[in-house]
PDB file of N, CA and C in Angstrom:
ATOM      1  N   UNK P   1      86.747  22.849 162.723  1.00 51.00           N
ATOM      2  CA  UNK P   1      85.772  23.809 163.210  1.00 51.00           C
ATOM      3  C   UNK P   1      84.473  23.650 162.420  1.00 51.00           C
ATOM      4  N   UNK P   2      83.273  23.703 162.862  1.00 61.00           N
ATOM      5  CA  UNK P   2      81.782  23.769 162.413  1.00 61.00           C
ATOM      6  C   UNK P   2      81.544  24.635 162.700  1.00 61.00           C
ATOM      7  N   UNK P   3      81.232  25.455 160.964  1.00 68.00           N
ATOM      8  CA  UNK P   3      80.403  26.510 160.874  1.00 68.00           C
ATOM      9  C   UNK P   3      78.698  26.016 160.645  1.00 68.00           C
ATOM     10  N   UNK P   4      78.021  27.073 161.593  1.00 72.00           N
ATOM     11  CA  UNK P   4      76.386  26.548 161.132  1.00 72.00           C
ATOM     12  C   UNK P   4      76.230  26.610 160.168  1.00 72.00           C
ATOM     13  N   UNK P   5      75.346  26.096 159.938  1.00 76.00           N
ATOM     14  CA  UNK P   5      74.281  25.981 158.560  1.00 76.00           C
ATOM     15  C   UNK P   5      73.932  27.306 158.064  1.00 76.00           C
ATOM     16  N   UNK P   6      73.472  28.363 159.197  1.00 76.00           N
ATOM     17  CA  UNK P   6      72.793  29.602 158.675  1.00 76.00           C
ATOM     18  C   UNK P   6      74.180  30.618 158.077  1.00 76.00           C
ATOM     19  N   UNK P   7      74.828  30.413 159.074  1.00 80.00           N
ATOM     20  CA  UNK P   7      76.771  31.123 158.735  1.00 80.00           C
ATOM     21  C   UNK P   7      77.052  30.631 157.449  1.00 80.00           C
ATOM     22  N   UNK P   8      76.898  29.505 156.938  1.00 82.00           N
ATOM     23  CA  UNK P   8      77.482  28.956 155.705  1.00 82.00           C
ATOM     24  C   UNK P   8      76.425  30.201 154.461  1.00 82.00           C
ATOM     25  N   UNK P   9      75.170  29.704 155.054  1.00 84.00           N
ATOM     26  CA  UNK P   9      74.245  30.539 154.041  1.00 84.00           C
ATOM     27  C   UNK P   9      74.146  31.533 153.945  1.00 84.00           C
ATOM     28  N   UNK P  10      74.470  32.389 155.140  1.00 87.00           N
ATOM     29  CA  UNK P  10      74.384  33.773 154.665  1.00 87.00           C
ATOM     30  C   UNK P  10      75.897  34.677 154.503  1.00 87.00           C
ATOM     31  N   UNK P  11      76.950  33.335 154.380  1.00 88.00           N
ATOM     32  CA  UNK P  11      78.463  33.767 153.633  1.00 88.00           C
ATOM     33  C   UNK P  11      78.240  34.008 152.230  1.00 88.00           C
ATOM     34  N   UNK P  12      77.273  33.052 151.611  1.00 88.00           N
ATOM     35  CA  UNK P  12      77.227  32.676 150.109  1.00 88.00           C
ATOM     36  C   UNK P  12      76.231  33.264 149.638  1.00 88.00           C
ATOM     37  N   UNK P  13      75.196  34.003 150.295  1.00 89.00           N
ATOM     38  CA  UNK P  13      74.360  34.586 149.613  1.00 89.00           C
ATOM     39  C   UNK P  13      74.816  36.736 149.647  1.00 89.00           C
ATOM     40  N   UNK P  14      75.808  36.887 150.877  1.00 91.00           N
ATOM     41  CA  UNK P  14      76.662  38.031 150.953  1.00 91.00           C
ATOM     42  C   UNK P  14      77.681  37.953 149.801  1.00 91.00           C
ATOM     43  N   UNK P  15      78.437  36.617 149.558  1.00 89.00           N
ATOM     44  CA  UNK P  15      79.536  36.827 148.696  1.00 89.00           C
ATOM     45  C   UNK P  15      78.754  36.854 146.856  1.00 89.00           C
ATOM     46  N   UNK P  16      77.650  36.479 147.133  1.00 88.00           N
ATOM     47  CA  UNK P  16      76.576  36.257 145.444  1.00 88.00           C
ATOM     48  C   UNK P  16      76.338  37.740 145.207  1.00 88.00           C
ATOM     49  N   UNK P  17      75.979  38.426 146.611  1.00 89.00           N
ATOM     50  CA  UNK P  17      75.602  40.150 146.397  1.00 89.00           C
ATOM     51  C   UNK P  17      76.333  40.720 145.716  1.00 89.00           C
ATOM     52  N   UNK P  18      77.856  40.291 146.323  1.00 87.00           N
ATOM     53  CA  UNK P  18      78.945  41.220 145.850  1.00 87.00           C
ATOM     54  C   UNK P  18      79.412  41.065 144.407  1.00 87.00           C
ATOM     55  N   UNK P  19      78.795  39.945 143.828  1.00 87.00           N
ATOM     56  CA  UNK P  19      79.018  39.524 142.575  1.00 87.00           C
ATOM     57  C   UNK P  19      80.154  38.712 142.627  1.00 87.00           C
ATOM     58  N   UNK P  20      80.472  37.750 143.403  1.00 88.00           N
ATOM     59  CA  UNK P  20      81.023  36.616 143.649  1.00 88.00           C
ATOM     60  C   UNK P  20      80.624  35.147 142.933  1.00 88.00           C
ATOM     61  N   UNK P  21      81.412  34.607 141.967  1.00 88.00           N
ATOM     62  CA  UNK P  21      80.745  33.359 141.687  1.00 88.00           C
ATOM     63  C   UNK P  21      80.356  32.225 142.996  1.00 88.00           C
ATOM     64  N   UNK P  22      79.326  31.935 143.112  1.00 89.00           N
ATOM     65  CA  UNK P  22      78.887  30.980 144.245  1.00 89.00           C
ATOM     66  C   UNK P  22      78.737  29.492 143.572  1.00 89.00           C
ATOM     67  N   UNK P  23      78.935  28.448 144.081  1.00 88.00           N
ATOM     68  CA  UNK P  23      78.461  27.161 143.574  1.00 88.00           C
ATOM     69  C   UNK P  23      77.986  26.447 144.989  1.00 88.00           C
ATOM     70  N   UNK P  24      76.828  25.684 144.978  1.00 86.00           N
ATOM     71  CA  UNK P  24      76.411  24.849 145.999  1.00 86.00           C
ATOM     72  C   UNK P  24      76.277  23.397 145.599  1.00 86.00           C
ATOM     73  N   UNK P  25      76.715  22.192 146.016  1.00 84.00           N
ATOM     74  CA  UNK P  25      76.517  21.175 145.476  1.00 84.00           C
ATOM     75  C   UNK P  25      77.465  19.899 146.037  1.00 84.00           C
ATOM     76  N   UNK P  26      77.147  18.601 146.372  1.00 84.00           N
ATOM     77  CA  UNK P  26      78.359  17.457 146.642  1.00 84.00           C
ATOM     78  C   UNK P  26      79.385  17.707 145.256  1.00 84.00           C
ATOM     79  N   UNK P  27      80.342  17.364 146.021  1.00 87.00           N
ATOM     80  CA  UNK P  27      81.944  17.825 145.532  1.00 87.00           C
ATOM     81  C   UNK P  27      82.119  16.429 144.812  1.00 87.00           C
ATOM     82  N   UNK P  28      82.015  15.641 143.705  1.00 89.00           N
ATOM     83  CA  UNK P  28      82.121  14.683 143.393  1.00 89.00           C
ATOM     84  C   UNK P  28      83.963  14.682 142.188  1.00 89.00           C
ATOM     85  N   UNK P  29      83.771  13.547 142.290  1.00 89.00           N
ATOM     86  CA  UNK P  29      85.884  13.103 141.385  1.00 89.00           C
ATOM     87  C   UNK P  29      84.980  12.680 140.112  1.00 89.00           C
ATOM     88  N   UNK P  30      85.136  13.210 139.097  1.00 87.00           N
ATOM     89  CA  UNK P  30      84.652  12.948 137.749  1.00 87.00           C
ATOM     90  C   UNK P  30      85.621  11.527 137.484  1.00 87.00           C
ATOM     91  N   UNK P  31      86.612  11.751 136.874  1.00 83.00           N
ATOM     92  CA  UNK P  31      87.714  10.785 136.458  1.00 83.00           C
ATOM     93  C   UNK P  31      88.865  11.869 136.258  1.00 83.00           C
ATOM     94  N   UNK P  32      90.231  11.085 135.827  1.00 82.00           N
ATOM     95  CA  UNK P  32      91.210  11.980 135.795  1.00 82.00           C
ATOM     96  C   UNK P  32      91.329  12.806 135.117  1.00 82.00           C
ATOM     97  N   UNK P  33      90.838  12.635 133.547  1.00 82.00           N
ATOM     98  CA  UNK P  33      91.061  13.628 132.690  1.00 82.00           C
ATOM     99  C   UNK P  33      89.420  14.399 132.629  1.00 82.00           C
ATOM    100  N   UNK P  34      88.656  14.138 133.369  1.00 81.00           N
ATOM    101  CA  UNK P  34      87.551  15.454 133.691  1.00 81.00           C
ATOM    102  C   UNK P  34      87.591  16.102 134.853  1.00 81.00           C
ATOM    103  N   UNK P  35      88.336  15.395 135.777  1.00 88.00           N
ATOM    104  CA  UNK P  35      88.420  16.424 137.685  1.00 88.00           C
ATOM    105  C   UNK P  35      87.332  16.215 138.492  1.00 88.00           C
ATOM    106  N   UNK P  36      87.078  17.359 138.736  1.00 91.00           N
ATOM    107  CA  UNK P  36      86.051  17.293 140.052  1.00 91.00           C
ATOM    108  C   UNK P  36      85.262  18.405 139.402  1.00 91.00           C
ATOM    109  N   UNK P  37      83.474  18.023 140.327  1.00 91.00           N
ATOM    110  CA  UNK P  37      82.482  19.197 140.021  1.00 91.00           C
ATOM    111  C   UNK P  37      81.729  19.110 141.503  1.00 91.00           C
ATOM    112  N   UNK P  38      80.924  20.277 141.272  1.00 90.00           N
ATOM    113  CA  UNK P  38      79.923  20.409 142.217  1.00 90.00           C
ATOM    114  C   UNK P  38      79.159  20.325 141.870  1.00 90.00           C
ATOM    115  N   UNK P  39      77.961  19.918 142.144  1.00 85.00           N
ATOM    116  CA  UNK P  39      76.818  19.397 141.471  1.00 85.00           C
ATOM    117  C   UNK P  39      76.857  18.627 140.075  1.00 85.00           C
ATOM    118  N   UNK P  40      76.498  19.974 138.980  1.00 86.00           N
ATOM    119  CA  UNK P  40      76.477  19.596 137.822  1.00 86.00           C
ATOM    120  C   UNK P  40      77.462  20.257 137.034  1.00 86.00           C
ATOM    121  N   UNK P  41      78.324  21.035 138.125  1.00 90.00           N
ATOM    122  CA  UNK P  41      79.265  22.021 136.908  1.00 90.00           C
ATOM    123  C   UNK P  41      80.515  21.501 137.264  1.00 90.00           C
ATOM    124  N   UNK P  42      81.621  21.645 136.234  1.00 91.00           N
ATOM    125  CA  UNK P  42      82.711  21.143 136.266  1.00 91.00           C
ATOM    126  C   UNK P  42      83.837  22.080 136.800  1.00 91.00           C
ATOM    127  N   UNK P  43      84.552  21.607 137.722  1.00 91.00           N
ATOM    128  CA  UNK P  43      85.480  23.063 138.362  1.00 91.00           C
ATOM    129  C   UNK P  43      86.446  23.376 137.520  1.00 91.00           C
ATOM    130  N   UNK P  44      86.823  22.399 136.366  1.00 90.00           N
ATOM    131  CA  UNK P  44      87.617  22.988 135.758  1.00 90.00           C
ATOM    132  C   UNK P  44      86.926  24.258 134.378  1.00 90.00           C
ATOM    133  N   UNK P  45      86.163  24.073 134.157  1.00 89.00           N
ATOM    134  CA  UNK P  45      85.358  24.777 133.373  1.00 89.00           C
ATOM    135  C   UNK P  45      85.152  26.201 134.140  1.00 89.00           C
ATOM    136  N   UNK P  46      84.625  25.964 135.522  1.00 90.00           N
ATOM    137  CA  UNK P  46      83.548  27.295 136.571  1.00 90.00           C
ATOM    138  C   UNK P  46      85.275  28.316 136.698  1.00 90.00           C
ATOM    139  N   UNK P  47      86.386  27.519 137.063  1.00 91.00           N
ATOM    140  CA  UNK P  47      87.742  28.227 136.945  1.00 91.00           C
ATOM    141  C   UNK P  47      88.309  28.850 136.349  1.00 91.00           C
ATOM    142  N   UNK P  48      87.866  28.693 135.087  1.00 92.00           N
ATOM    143  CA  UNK P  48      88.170  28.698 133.816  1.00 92.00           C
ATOM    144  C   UNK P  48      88.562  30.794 133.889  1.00 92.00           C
ATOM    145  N   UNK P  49      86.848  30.846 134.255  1.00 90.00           N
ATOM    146  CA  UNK P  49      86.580  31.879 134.230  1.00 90.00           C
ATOM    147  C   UNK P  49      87.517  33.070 135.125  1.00 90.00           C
ATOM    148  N   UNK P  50      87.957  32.483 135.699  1.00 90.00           N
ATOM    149  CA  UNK P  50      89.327  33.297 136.590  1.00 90.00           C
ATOM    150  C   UNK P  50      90.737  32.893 136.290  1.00 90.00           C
ATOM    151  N   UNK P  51      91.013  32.401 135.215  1.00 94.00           N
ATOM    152  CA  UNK P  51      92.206  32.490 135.243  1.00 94.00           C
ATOM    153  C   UNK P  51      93.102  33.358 134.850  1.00 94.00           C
ATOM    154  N   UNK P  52      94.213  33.484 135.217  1.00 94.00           N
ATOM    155  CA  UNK P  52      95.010  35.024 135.472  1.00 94.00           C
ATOM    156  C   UNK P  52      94.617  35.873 136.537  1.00 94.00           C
ATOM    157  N   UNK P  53      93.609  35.364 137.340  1.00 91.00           N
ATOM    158  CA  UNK P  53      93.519  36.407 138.449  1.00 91.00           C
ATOM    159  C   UNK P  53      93.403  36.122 139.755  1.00 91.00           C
ATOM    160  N   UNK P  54      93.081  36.765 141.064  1.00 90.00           N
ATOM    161  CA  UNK P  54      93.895  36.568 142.122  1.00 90.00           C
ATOM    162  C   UNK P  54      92.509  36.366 142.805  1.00 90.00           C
ATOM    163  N   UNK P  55      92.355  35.119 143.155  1.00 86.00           N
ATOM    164  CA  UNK P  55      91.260  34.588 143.847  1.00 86.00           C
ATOM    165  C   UNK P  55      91.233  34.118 145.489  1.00 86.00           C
ATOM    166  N   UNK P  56      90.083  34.428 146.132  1.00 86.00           N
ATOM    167  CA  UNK P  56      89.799  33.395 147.670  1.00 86.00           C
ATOM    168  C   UNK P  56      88.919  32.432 147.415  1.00 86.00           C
ATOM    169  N   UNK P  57      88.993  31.604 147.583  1.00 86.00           N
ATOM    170  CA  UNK P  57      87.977  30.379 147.250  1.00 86.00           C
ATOM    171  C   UNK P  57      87.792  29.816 148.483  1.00 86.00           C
ATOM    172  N   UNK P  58      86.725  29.178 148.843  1.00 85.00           N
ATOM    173  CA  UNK P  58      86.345  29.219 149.935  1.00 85.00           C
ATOM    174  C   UNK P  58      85.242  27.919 150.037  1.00 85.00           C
ATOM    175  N   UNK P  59      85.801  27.042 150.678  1.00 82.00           N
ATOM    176  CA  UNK P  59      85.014  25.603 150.790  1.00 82.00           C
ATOM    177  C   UNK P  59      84.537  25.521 152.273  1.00 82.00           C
ATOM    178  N   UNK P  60      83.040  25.347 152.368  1.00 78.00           N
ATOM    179  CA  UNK P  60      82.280  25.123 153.556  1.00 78.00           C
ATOM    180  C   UNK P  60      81.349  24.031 153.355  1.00 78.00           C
ATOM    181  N   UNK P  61      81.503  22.905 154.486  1.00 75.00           N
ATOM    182  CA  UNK P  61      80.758  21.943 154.544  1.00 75.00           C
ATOM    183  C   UNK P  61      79.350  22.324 154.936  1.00 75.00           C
ATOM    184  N   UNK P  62      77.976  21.613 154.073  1.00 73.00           N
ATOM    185  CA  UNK P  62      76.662  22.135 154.220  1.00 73.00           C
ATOM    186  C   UNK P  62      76.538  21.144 155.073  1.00 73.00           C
ATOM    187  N   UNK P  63      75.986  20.597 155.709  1.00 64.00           N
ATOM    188  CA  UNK P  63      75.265  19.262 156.899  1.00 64.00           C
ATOM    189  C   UNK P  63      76.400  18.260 156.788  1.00 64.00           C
ATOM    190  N   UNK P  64      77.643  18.638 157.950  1.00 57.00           N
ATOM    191  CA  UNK P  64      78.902  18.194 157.911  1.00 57.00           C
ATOM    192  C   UNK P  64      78.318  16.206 157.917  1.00 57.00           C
ATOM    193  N   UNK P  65      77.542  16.219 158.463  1.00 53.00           N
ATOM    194  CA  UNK P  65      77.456  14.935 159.530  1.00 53.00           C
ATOM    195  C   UNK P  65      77.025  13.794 158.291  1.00 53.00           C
ATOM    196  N   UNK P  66      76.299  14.337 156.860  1.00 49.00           N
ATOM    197  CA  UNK P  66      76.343  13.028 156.382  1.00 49.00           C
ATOM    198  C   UNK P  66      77.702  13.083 155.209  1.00 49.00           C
ATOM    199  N   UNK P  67      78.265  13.358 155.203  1.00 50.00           N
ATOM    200  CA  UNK P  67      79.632  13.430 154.618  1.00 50.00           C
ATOM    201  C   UNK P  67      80.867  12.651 155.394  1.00 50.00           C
ATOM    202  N   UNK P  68      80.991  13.016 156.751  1.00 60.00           N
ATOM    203  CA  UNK P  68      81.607  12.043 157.248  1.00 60.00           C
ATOM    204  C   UNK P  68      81.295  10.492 157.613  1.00 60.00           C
ATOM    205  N   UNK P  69      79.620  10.370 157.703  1.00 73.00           N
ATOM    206  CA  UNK P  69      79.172   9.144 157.794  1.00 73.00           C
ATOM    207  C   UNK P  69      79.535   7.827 156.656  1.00 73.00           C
ATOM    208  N   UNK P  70      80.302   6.963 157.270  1.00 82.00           N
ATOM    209  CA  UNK P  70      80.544   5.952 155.958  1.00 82.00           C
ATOM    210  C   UNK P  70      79.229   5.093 155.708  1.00 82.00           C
ATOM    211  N   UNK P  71      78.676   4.663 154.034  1.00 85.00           N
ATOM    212  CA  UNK P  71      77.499   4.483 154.143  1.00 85.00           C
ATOM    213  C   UNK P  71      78.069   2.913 153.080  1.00 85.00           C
ATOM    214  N   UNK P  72      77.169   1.729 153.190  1.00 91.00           N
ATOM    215  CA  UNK P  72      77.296   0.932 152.248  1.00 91.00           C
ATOM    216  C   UNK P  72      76.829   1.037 151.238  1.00 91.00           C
ATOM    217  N   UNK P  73      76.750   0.839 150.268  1.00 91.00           N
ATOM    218  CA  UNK P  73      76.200   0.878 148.631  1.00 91.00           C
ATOM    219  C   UNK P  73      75.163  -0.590 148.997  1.00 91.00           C
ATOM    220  N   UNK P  74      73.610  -0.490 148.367  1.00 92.00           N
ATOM    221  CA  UNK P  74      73.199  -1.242 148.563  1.00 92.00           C
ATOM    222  C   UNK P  74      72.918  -2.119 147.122  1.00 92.00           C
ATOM    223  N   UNK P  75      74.341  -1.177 146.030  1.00 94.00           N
ATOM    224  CA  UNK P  75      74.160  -1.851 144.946  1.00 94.00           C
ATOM    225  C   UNK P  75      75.102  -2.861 144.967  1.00 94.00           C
ATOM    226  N   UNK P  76      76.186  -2.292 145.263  1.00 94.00           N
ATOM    227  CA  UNK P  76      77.479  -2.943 144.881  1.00 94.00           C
ATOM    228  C   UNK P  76      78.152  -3.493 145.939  1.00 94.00           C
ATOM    229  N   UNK P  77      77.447  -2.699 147.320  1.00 94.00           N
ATOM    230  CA  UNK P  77      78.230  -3.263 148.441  1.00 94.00           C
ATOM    231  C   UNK P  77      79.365  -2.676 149.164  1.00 94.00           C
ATOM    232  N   UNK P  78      80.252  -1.794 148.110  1.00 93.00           N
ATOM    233  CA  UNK P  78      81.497  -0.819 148.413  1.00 93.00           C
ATOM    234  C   UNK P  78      81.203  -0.061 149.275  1.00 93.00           C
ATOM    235  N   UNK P  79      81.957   0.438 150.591  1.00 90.00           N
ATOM    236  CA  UNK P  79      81.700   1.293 151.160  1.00 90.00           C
ATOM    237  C   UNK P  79      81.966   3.193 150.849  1.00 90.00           C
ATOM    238  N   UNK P  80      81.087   3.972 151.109  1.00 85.00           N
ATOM    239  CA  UNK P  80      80.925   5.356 150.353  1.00 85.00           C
ATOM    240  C   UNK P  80      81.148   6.450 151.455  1.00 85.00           C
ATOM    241  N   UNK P  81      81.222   7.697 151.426  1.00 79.00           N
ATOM    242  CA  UNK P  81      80.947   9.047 152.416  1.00 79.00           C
ATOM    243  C   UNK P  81      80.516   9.532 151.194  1.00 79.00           C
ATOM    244  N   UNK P  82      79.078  10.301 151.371  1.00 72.00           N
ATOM    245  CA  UNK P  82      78.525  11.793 150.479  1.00 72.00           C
ATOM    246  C   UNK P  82      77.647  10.769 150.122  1.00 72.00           C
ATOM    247  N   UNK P  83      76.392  11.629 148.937  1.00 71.00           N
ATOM    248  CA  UNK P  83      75.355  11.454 148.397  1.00 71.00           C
ATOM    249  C   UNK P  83      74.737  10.408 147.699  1.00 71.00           C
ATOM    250  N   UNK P  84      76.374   9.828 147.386  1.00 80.00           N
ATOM    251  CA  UNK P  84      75.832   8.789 146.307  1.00 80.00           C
ATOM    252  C   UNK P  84      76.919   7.798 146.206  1.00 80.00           C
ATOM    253  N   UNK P  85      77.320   6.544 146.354  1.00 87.00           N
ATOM    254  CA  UNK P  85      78.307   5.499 145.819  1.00 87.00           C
ATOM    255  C   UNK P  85      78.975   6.243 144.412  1.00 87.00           C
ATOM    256  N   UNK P  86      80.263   6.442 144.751  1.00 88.00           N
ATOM    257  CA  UNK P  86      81.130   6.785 143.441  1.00 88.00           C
ATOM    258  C   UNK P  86      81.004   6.166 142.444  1.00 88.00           C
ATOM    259  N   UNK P  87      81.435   4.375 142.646  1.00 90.00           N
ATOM    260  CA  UNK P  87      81.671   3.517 142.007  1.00 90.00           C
ATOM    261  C   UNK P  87      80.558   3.522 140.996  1.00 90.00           C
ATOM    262  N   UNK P  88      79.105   3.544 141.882  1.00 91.00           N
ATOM    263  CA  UNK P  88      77.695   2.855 140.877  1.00 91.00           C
ATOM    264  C   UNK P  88      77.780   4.212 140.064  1.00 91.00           C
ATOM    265  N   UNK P  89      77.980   5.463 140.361  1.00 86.00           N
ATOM    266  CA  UNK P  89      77.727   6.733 139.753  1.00 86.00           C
ATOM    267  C   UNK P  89      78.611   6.434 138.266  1.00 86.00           C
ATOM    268  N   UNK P  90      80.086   6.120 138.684  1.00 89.00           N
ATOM    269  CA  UNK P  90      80.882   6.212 137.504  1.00 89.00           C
ATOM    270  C   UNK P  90      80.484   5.166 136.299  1.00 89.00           C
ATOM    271  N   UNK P  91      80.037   4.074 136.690  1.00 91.00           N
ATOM    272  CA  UNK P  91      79.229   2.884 135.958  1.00 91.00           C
ATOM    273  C   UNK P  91      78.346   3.517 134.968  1.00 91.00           C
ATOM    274  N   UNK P  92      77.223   4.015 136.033  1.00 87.00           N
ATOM    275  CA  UNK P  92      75.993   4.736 135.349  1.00 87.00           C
ATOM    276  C   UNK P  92      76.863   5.637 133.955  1.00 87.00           C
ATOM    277  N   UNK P  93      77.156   6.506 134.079  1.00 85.00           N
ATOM    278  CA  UNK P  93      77.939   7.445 133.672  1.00 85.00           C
ATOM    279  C   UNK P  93      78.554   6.771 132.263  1.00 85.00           C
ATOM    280  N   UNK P  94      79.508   5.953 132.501  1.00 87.00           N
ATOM    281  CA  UNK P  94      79.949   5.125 131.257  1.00 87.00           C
ATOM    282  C   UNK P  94      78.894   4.100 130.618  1.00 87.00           C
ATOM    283  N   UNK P  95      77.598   3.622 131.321  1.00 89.00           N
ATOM    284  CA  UNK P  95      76.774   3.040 130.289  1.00 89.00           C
ATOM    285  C   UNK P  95      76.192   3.841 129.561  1.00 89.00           C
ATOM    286  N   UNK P  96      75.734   4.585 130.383  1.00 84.00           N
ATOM    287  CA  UNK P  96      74.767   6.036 129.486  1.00 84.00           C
ATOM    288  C   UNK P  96      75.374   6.725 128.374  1.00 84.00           C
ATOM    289  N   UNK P  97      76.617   6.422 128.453  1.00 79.00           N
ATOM    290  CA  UNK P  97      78.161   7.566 127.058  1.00 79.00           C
ATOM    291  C   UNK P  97      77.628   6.240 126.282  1.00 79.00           C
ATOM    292  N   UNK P  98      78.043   4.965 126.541  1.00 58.00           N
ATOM    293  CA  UNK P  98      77.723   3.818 125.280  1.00 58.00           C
ATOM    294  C   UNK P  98      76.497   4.085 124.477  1.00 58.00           C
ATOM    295  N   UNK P  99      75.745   4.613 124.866  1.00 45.00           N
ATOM    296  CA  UNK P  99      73.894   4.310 124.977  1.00 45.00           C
ATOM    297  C   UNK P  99      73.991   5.300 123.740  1.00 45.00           C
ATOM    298  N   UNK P 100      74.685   6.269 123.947  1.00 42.00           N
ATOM    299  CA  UNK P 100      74.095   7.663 123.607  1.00 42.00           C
ATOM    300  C   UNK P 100      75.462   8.763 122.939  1.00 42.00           C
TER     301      UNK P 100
END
């Protein structure tokens, strides 16, 4: 099912009123022992904050259509769905930890 765009937005800005934690952001796979985040925050961390208690969590696709689109990497060549090539991201990611 596709919910609009405006339905998605004005779920998350009703559930922010109520004092609901909201996060907006591509859903990216960190590695195994970091998980997954949205954007820039880590879900195991944003969870953190509820544990022991009795939650709805609630995942809605923002602009379904480039998420399902498979896209080539015009670095590496691998094929991707979402914002960015995993592969070149996780690269980046581990040169920049060497660097720094």
């Amino acid at each position: 099912m596709t919910i609009p765009k405006s339905g998605i937005q004005e779920l998350a800005i009703k559930a922010h009123e109520m004092g609901a934690g909201v996060l907006r952001g591509s859903v990216e796979r960190l590695d195994e022992k970091r998980g997954w985040a949205i954007g820039n925050v880590h879900l195991r961390d944003w969870l953190a904050r509820y544990e022991g208690r009795d939650v709805i969590l609630i995942a809605a696709v923002v602009g379904e259509g480039q998420y399902l689109t498979t896209k080539t990497c015009r670095t590496c060549g691998r094929e991707y769905k979402g914002s960015e090539c995993p592969h070149c991201r996780e690269v980046r990611e581990r040169l920049r930890g060497r660097r720094g």
